[in-house]
Coordinates of C-alpha atoms in Angstrom, one line a residue:
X234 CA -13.2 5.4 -22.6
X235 CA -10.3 7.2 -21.4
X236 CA -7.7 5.3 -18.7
X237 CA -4.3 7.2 -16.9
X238 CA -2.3 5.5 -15.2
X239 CA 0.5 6.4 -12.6
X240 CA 3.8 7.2 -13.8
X241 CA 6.4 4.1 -15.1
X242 CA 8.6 5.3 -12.3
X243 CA 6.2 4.6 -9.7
X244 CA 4.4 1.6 -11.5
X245 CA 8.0 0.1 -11.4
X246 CA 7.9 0.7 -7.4
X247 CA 5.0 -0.9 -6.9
X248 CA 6.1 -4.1 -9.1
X249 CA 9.2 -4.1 -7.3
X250 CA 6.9 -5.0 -4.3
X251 CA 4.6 -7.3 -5.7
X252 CA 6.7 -9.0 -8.5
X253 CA 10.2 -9.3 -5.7
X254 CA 12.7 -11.7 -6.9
X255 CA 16.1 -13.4 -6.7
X256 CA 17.4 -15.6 -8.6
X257 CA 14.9 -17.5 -10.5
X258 CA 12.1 -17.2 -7.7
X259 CA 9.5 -14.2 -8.1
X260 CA 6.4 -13.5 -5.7
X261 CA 5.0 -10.8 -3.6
X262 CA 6.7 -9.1 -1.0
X263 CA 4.4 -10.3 2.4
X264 CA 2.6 -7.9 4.8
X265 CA 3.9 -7.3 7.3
X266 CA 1.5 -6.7 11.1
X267 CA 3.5 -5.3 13.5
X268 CA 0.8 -5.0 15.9
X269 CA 1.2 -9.2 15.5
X270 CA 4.8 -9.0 15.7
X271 CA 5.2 -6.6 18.1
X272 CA 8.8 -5.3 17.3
X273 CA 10.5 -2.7 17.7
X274 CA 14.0 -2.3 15.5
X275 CA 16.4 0.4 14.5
X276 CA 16.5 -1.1 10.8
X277 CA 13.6 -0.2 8.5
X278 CA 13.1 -4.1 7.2
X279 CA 12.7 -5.4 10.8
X280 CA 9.2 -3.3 11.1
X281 CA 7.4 -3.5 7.8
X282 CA 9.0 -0.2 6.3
X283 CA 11.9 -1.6 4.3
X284 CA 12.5 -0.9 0.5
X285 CA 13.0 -3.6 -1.7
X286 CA 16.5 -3.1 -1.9
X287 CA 16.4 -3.1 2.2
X288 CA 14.6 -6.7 1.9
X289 CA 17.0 -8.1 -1.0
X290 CA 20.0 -7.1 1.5
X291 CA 18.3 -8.5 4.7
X292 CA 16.9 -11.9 2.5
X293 CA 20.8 -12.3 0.5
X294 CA 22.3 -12.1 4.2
X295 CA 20.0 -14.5 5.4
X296 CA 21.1 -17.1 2.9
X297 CA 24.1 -16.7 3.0
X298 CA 24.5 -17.6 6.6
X299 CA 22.2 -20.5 6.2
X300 CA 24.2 -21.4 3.1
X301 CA 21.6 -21.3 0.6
X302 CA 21.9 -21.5 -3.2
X303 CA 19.6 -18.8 -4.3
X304 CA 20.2 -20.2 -8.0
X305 CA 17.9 -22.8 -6.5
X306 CA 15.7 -21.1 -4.5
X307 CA 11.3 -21.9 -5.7
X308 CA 9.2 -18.8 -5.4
X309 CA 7.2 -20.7 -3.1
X310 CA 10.8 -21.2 -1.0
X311 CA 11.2 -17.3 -1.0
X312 CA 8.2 -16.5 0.2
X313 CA 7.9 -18.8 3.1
X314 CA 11.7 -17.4 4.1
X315 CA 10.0 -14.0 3.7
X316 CA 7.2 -14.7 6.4
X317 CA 9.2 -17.0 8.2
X318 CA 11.3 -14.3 8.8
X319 CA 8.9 -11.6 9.6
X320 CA 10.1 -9.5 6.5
X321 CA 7.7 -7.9 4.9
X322 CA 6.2 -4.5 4.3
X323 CA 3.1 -2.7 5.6
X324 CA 0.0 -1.1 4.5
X325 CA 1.8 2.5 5.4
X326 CA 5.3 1.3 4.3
X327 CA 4.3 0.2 0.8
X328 CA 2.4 3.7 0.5
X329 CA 5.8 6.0 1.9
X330 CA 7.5 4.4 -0.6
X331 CA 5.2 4.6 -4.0
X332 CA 4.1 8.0 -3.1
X333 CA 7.3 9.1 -2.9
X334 CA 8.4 7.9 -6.1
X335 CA 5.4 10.0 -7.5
X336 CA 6.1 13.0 -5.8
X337 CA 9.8 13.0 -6.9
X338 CA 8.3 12.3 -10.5
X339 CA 6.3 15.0 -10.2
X340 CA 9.4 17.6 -9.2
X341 CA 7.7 17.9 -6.1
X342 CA 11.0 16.5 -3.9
X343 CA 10.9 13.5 -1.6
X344 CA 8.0 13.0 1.2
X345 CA 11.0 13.0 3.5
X346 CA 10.8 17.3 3.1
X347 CA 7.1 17.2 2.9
X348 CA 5.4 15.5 5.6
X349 CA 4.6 17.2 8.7
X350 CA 4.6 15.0 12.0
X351 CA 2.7 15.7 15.6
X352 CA 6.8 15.1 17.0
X353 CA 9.4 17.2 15.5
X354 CA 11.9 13.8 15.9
X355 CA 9.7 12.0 13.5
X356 CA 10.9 13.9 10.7
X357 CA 14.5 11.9 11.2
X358 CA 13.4 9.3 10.8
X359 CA 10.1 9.9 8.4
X360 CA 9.7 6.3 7.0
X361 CA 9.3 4.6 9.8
X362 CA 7.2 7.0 11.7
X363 CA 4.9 7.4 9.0
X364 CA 1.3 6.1 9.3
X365 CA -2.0 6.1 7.8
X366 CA -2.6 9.0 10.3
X367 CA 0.3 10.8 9.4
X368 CA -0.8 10.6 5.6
X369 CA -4.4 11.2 6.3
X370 CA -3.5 14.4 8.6
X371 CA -5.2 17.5 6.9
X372 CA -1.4 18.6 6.9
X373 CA -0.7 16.6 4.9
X374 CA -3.8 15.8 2.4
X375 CA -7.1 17.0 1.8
X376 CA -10.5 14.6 1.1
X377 CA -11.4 15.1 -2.4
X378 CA -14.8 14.2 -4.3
X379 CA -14.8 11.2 -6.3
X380 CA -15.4 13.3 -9.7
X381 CA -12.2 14.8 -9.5
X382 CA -10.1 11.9 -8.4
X383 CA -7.2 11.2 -10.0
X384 CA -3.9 9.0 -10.4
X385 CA -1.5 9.3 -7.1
X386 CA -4.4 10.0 -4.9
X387 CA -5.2 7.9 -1.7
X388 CA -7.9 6.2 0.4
X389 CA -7.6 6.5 3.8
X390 CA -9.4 4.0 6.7
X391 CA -9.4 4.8 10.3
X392 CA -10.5 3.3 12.8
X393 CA -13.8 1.6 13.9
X394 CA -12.7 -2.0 12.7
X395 CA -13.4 -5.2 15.3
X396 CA -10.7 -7.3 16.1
X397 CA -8.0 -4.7 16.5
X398 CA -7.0 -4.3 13.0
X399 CA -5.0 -0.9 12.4
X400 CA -5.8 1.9 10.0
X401 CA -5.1 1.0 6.0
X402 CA -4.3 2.7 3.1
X403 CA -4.6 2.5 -0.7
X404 CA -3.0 3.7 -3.6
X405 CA -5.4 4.7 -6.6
X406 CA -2.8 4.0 -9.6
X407 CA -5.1 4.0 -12.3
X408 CA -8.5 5.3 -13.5
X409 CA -10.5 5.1 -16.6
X410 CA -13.1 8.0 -17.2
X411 CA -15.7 7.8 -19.4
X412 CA -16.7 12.1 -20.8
X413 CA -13.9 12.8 -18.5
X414 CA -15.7 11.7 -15.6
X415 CA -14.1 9.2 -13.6
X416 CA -16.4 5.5 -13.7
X417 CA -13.3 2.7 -12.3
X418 CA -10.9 3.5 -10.0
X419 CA -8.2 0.6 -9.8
X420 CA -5.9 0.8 -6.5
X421 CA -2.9 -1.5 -5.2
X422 CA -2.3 -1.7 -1.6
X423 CA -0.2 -3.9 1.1
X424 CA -2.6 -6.3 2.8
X425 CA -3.6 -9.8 4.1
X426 CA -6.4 -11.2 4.1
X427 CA -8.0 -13.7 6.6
X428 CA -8.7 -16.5 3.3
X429 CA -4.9 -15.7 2.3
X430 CA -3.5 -18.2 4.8
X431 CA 0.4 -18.5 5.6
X432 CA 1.6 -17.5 2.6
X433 CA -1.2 -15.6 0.3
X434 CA -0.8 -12.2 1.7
X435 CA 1.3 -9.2 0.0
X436 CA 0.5 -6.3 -2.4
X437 CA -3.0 -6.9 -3.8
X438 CA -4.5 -4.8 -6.3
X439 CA -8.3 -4.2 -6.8
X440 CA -11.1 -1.7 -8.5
X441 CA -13.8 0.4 -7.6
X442 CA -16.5 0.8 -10.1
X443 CA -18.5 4.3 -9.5
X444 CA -21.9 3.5 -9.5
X445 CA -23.5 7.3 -8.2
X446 CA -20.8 9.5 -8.0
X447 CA -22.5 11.7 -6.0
X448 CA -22.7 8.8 -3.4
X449 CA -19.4 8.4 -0.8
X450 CA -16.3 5.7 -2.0
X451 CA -17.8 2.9 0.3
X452 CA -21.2 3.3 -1.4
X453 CA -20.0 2.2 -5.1
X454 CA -18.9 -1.1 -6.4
X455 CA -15.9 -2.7 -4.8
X456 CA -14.0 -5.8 -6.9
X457 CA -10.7 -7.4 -5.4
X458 CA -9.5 -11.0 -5.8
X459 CA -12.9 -11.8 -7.6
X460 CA -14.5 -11.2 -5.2
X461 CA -17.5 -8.4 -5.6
X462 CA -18.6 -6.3 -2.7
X463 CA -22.3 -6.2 -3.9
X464 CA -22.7 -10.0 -4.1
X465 CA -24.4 -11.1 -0.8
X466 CA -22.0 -13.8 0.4
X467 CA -19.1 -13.3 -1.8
X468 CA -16.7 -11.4 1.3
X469 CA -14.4 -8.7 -0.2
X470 CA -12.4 -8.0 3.1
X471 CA -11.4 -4.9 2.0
X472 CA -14.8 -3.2 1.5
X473 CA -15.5 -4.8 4.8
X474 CA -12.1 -2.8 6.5
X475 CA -13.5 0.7 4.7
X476 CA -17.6 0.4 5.9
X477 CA -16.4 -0.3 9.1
X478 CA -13.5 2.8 8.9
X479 CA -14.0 6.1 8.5
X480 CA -13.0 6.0 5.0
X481 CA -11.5 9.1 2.6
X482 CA -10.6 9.6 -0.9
X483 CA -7.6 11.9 -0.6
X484 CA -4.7 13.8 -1.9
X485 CA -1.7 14.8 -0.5
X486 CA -1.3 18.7 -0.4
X487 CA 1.2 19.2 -2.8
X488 CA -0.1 16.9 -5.4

């Protein structure tokens, strides 16, 4: 068995998000809906498309108006500030920013000079006007078979989902082949979950074990939080959002 993973650069973005800290309290960065919070803000961490070091800034202001000792702060304390707050980071947001950090890895320069938009004035301000859409553009990426999927590559939902729920992305950032073929493909992505409650939600991370890989991705094995996509009864929301989506496995262009 062979495994890659994505690159300590990007690894370290994506732990930045789900391992967020000050001071002695530590837990993931929330997601963030704006389609629930329905706002519309200049600054990147007031609409789910903030950095971490945009959300330490915002969070270190906030206490320091309300005069709290972060020395003390619980990571049960930061969180619920977090979502009280409506900071957090989106499905679209978390991917700008841990693609990007591959892509500059990679010497392929920032997303920022690589993404093309349907509005030339999106390119100013490419963060926030990047979407699932804009990622899952044929501009942009191209839909790949699963036997030659690799680290850094995406999976795409749109559309089709009851309730309203938006498009939704993944990140594959690791995959283990077995004769170089790949059999597991593990992913991280921004996302909450109905059975995640107030406070649950944030960067979850979850595998897909290939079971025909001549089949589609929504047709193999699908494991996140424990719970398995094949059991009848045991709910993996995820899988749910990508049968009900049209769902890719993708790569962006210049990958």
């Amino acid at each position: 068995m062979n495994t890659k993973v994505i690159s300590d650069a990007t690894q370290t973005m994506i732990n930045q998000y789900k391992n967020f800290h000050i001071g002695p309290a530590i837990c993931s960065v929330p997601y963030y809906n704006n389609r629930v919070a329905g706002r519309r803000a200049a600054l990147r961490v007031e609409v789910g498309k903030g950095s971490p070091k945009d959300i330490y800034e915002e969070l270190i202001h906030i206490f320091l108006k309300n005069r709290v000792d972060t020395k003390l702060l619980t990571s049960e304390g930061l969180k619920k500030v977090m979502v009280e707050n409506n900071i957090g980071i989106d499905c679209s947001g978390f991917a700008y920013y841990v693609l990007n950090e591959e892509s500059l890895g990679r010497g392929k320069g920032s997303l920022s000079r690589r993404l093309r938009f349907d509005r030339w004035l999106a390119m100013f301000r490419p963060i926030i006007n990047t979407n699932v859409l804009t990622l899952s553009d044929n501009r942009n990426s191209k839909i790949i078979p699963i036997k030659e999927a690799q680290v850094g590559d995406i999976i795409t939902m749109v559309g089709g989902v009851e309730g309203g729920e938006r498009n939704h992305i993944l990140i594959i950032n690791q995959i283990e082949y077995q004769n170089f073929i790949p059999v597991t493909l593990h992913y991280v992505h921004a996302i909450a979950w109905p059975s995640d409650g107030a406070y649950g939600h944030g960067i979850h991370e979850g595998k897909i074990e290939i079971t025909n890989i001549e089949k589609p991705i929504v047709e193999q094995r699908w494991i996140e939080l424990e719970k398995d996509a094949t059991v009848v009864g045991d709910e993996n929301y995820t899988f749910s959002r990508a049968r009900q989506s049209a769902t890719e496995l993708r790569r962006l262009n210049w990958f």
